[in-house]
Amino acid sequence: MTVALMWEARAVPGRGEELLGWARRQELAARPLRRETFRAPQDRVLVITWWDAGLDAELPELPEPDGELVTRAVHRWRFEQVGED
């Protein structure tokens, strides 16, 4: 089974590039099958990692950034892959 972990944070206005750099520097305890990083308006950063694991597996996740860098707590979601339509 493939599981995708999504991590999304919103930087303090004007600090989006700093948050993006911070997220890209974060090392995980294990290597995912795939990892992608995105940015969006309002200084938001999204990181998606894919794992060969079950939905409830213990997997390494990106930590919370310094509270002075973000406007709110990080949002996290887990999704499991489903078959083709």
Short mmCIF file of N, CA and C in Angstrom, two decimals:
data_model
loop_
_atom_site.label_atom_id
_atom_site.label_comp_id
_atom_site.label_asym_id
_atom_site.label_seq_id
_atom_site.Cartn_x
_atom_site.Cartn_y
_atom_site.Cartn_z
N MET A 1 0.85 -1.17 0.00
CA MET A 1 0.00 0.00 0.00
C MET A 1 0.90 1.24 0.00
N THR A 2 0.46 2.27 -0.69
CA THR A 2 1.18 3.54 -0.69
C THR A 2 0.40 4.57 0.09
N VAL A 3 1.11 5.26 0.98
CA VAL A 3 0.52 6.31 1.80
C VAL A 3 1.23 7.62 1.47
N ALA A 4 0.45 8.69 1.35
CA ALA A 4 1.01 10.02 1.15
C ALA A 4 0.79 10.83 2.41
N LEU A 5 1.85 11.44 2.91
CA LEU A 5 1.76 12.35 4.05
C LEU A 5 1.88 13.76 3.52
N MET A 6 0.95 14.60 3.92
CA MET A 6 0.97 16.00 3.50
C MET A 6 1.22 16.87 4.71
N TRP A 7 2.12 17.81 4.55
CA TRP A 7 2.52 18.76 5.60
C TRP A 7 2.38 20.15 4.99
N GLU A 8 1.59 21.03 5.62
CA GLU A 8 1.37 22.36 5.07
C GLU A 8 1.49 23.41 6.16
N ALA A 9 2.24 24.46 5.87
CA ALA A 9 2.44 25.54 6.84
C ALA A 9 2.31 26.88 6.13
N ARG A 10 1.94 27.89 6.91
CA ARG A 10 1.83 29.25 6.39
C ARG A 10 2.79 30.15 7.15
N ALA A 11 3.67 30.78 6.40
CA ALA A 11 4.70 31.64 7.01
C ALA A 11 4.11 32.98 7.43
N VAL A 12 4.78 33.61 8.33
CA VAL A 12 4.49 34.99 8.67
C VAL A 12 4.66 35.78 7.36
N PRO A 13 3.78 36.75 7.08
CA PRO A 13 3.87 37.49 5.82
C PRO A 13 5.29 37.97 5.52
N GLY A 14 5.71 37.71 4.28
CA GLY A 14 7.04 38.12 3.84
C GLY A 14 8.14 37.12 4.14
N ARG A 15 7.82 36.02 4.84
CA ARG A 15 8.86 35.05 5.21
C ARG A 15 8.67 33.71 4.51
N GLY A 16 7.91 33.73 3.41
CA GLY A 16 7.65 32.49 2.67
C GLY A 16 8.90 31.81 2.15
N GLU A 17 9.84 32.59 1.62
CA GLU A 17 11.09 31.99 1.11
C GLU A 17 11.89 31.35 2.24
N GLU A 18 11.86 31.97 3.39
CA GLU A 18 12.57 31.42 4.55
C GLU A 18 11.93 30.09 4.98
N LEU A 19 10.60 30.05 5.01
CA LEU A 19 9.91 28.80 5.36
C LEU A 19 10.18 27.73 4.32
N LEU A 20 10.16 28.09 3.04
CA LEU A 20 10.45 27.14 1.97
C LEU A 20 11.85 26.55 2.15
N GLY A 21 12.83 27.40 2.40
CA GLY A 21 14.19 26.92 2.62
C GLY A 21 14.29 26.03 3.84
N TRP A 22 13.60 26.41 4.91
CA TRP A 22 13.60 25.60 6.13
C TRP A 22 13.04 24.20 5.84
N ALA A 23 11.90 24.15 5.16
CA ALA A 23 11.26 22.85 4.86
C ALA A 23 12.16 21.99 3.99
N ARG A 24 12.81 22.58 3.03
CA ARG A 24 13.67 21.80 2.12
C ARG A 24 14.91 21.26 2.83
N ARG A 25 15.34 21.90 3.88
CA ARG A 25 16.52 21.43 4.63
C ARG A 25 16.21 20.32 5.63
N GLN A 26 14.94 20.07 5.91
CA GLN A 26 14.59 19.09 6.93
C GLN A 26 14.86 17.67 6.43
N GLU A 27 15.65 16.95 7.20
CA GLU A 27 15.95 15.55 6.89
C GLU A 27 14.97 14.66 7.65
N LEU A 28 14.55 13.59 7.03
CA LEU A 28 13.68 12.61 7.69
C LEU A 28 14.52 11.43 8.14
N ALA A 29 14.07 10.71 9.16
CA ALA A 29 14.81 9.57 9.70
C ALA A 29 14.89 8.42 8.70
N ALA A 30 13.97 8.37 7.75
CA ALA A 30 13.99 7.35 6.70
C ALA A 30 13.70 8.05 5.38
N ARG A 31 14.08 7.41 4.30
CA ARG A 31 13.90 8.01 2.98
C ARG A 31 12.55 7.57 2.40
N PRO A 32 11.69 8.52 2.02
CA PRO A 32 10.41 8.16 1.41
C PRO A 32 10.61 7.69 -0.03
N LEU A 33 9.58 7.07 -0.58
CA LEU A 33 9.62 6.69 -1.99
C LEU A 33 9.77 7.92 -2.87
N ARG A 34 9.15 8.99 -2.44
CA ARG A 34 9.13 10.25 -3.20
C ARG A 34 8.86 11.40 -2.24
N ARG A 35 9.40 12.56 -2.55
CA ARG A 35 9.15 13.76 -1.75
C ARG A 35 9.09 14.95 -2.69
N GLU A 36 8.04 15.76 -2.54
CA GLU A 36 7.89 16.96 -3.36
C GLU A 36 7.54 18.14 -2.48
N THR A 37 8.03 19.31 -2.87
CA THR A 37 7.79 20.53 -2.11
C THR A 37 7.14 21.55 -3.04
N PHE A 38 6.11 22.23 -2.54
CA PHE A 38 5.36 23.21 -3.32
C PHE A 38 5.25 24.50 -2.52
N ARG A 39 4.98 25.59 -3.23
CA ARG A 39 4.66 26.85 -2.56
C ARG A 39 3.38 27.40 -3.19
N ALA A 40 2.71 28.27 -2.44
CA ALA A 40 1.44 28.83 -2.89
C ALA A 40 1.34 30.27 -2.38
N PRO A 41 0.36 31.01 -2.90
CA PRO A 41 0.15 32.37 -2.40
C PRO A 41 -0.03 32.38 -0.88
N GLN A 42 0.13 33.53 -0.32
CA GLN A 42 0.01 33.76 1.13
C GLN A 42 1.13 33.08 1.90
N ASP A 43 2.30 32.93 1.24
CA ASP A 43 3.50 32.38 1.90
C ASP A 43 3.27 30.99 2.47
N ARG A 44 2.53 30.14 1.74
CA ARG A 44 2.28 28.77 2.18
C ARG A 44 3.27 27.80 1.53
N VAL A 45 3.63 26.75 2.27
CA VAL A 45 4.53 25.71 1.80
C VAL A 45 3.88 24.36 2.06
N LEU A 46 3.95 23.49 1.06
CA LEU A 46 3.37 22.14 1.15
C LEU A 46 4.45 21.13 0.83
N VAL A 47 4.58 20.10 1.67
CA VAL A 47 5.50 19.00 1.41
C VAL A 47 4.68 17.71 1.41
N ILE A 48 4.84 16.92 0.36
CA ILE A 48 4.16 15.62 0.27
C ILE A 48 5.23 14.54 0.18
N THR A 49 5.11 13.53 1.02
CA THR A 49 6.00 12.38 0.97
C THR A 49 5.17 11.14 0.73
N TRP A 50 5.72 10.20 -0.05
CA TRP A 50 5.05 8.94 -0.35
C TRP A 50 5.84 7.80 0.29
N TRP A 51 5.10 6.86 0.87
CA TRP A 51 5.70 5.75 1.61
C TRP A 51 5.05 4.43 1.23
N ASP A 52 5.83 3.39 1.23
CA ASP A 52 5.30 2.02 1.06
C ASP A 52 4.99 1.54 2.47
N ALA A 53 3.76 1.85 2.92
CA ALA A 53 3.37 1.56 4.30
C ALA A 53 1.86 1.60 4.41
N GLY A 54 1.36 1.15 5.54
CA GLY A 54 -0.07 1.23 5.83
C GLY A 54 -0.44 2.62 6.33
N LEU A 55 -1.72 2.92 6.28
CA LEU A 55 -2.21 4.24 6.66
C LEU A 55 -1.88 4.57 8.12
N ASP A 56 -1.84 3.56 8.98
CA ASP A 56 -1.58 3.81 10.40
C ASP A 56 -0.12 3.54 10.81
N ALA A 57 0.77 3.37 9.84
CA ALA A 57 2.18 3.10 10.13
C ALA A 57 2.84 4.30 10.79
N GLU A 58 3.82 4.02 11.63
CA GLU A 58 4.62 5.11 12.21
C GLU A 58 5.65 5.52 11.17
N LEU A 59 5.54 6.77 10.74
CA LEU A 59 6.43 7.28 9.69
C LEU A 59 7.03 8.61 10.14
N PRO A 60 8.24 8.91 9.70
CA PRO A 60 8.84 10.19 10.05
C PRO A 60 8.11 11.33 9.34
N GLU A 61 7.89 12.41 10.06
CA GLU A 61 7.22 13.58 9.49
C GLU A 61 8.05 14.81 9.76
N LEU A 62 7.85 15.82 8.95
CA LEU A 62 8.53 17.09 9.19
C LEU A 62 8.04 17.68 10.51
N PRO A 63 8.92 18.33 11.24
CA PRO A 63 8.53 18.91 12.53
C PRO A 63 7.79 20.24 12.35
N GLU A 64 7.38 20.80 13.46
CA GLU A 64 6.82 22.16 13.47
C GLU A 64 7.98 23.14 13.34
N PRO A 65 7.87 24.13 12.49
CA PRO A 65 8.92 25.16 12.45
C PRO A 65 8.83 26.07 13.67
N ASP A 66 9.84 26.88 13.84
CA ASP A 66 9.86 27.86 14.92
C ASP A 66 8.59 28.70 14.86
N GLY A 67 7.95 28.90 16.00
CA GLY A 67 6.70 29.65 16.08
C GLY A 67 6.78 31.06 15.54
N GLU A 68 7.97 31.64 15.47
CA GLU A 68 8.11 32.98 14.93
C GLU A 68 8.14 33.00 13.41
N LEU A 69 8.23 31.81 12.79
CA LEU A 69 8.28 31.70 11.33
C LEU A 69 6.90 31.46 10.71
N VAL A 70 5.99 30.88 11.50
CA VAL A 70 4.67 30.52 10.97
C VAL A 70 3.55 31.26 11.69
N THR A 71 2.40 31.35 11.00
CA THR A 71 1.26 32.07 11.57
C THR A 71 0.32 31.16 12.35
N ARG A 72 0.48 29.84 12.19
CA ARG A 72 -0.42 28.89 12.86
C ARG A 72 0.29 27.54 12.91
N ALA A 73 -0.33 26.60 13.60
CA ALA A 73 0.23 25.25 13.66
C ALA A 73 0.21 24.62 12.27
N VAL A 74 1.14 23.73 12.03
CA VAL A 74 1.21 22.99 10.77
C VAL A 74 -0.04 22.13 10.61
N HIS A 75 -0.54 22.03 9.38
CA HIS A 75 -1.63 21.11 9.06
C HIS A 75 -1.02 19.84 8.49
N ARG A 76 -1.54 18.70 8.93
CA ARG A 76 -1.02 17.40 8.47
C ARG A 76 -2.18 16.51 8.08
N TRP A 77 -2.00 15.79 6.97
CA TRP A 77 -3.01 14.82 6.53
C TRP A 77 -2.30 13.58 6.02
N ARG A 78 -3.03 12.45 6.09
CA ARG A 78 -2.55 11.18 5.52
C ARG A 78 -3.60 10.67 4.56
N PHE A 79 -3.12 10.18 3.42
CA PHE A 79 -4.00 9.60 2.42
C PHE A 79 -3.44 8.27 1.97
N GLU A 80 -4.34 7.30 1.73
CA GLU A 80 -3.87 6.04 1.15
C GLU A 80 -4.27 5.99 -0.31
N GLN A 81 -3.40 5.41 -1.12
CA GLN A 81 -3.66 5.31 -2.54
C GLN A 81 -4.77 4.30 -2.80
N VAL A 82 -5.62 4.64 -3.75
CA VAL A 82 -6.69 3.72 -4.15
C VAL A 82 -6.46 3.31 -5.60
N GLY A 83 -7.12 2.26 -6.02
CA GLY A 83 -6.93 1.76 -7.38
C GLY A 83 -7.38 2.76 -8.43
N GLU A 84 -6.99 2.48 -9.65
CA GLU A 84 -7.36 3.32 -10.80
C GLU A 84 -8.87 3.31 -10.99
N ASP A 85 -9.41 4.40 -11.53
CA ASP A 85 -10.85 4.47 -11.84
C ASP A 85 -11.15 3.68 -13.10
#
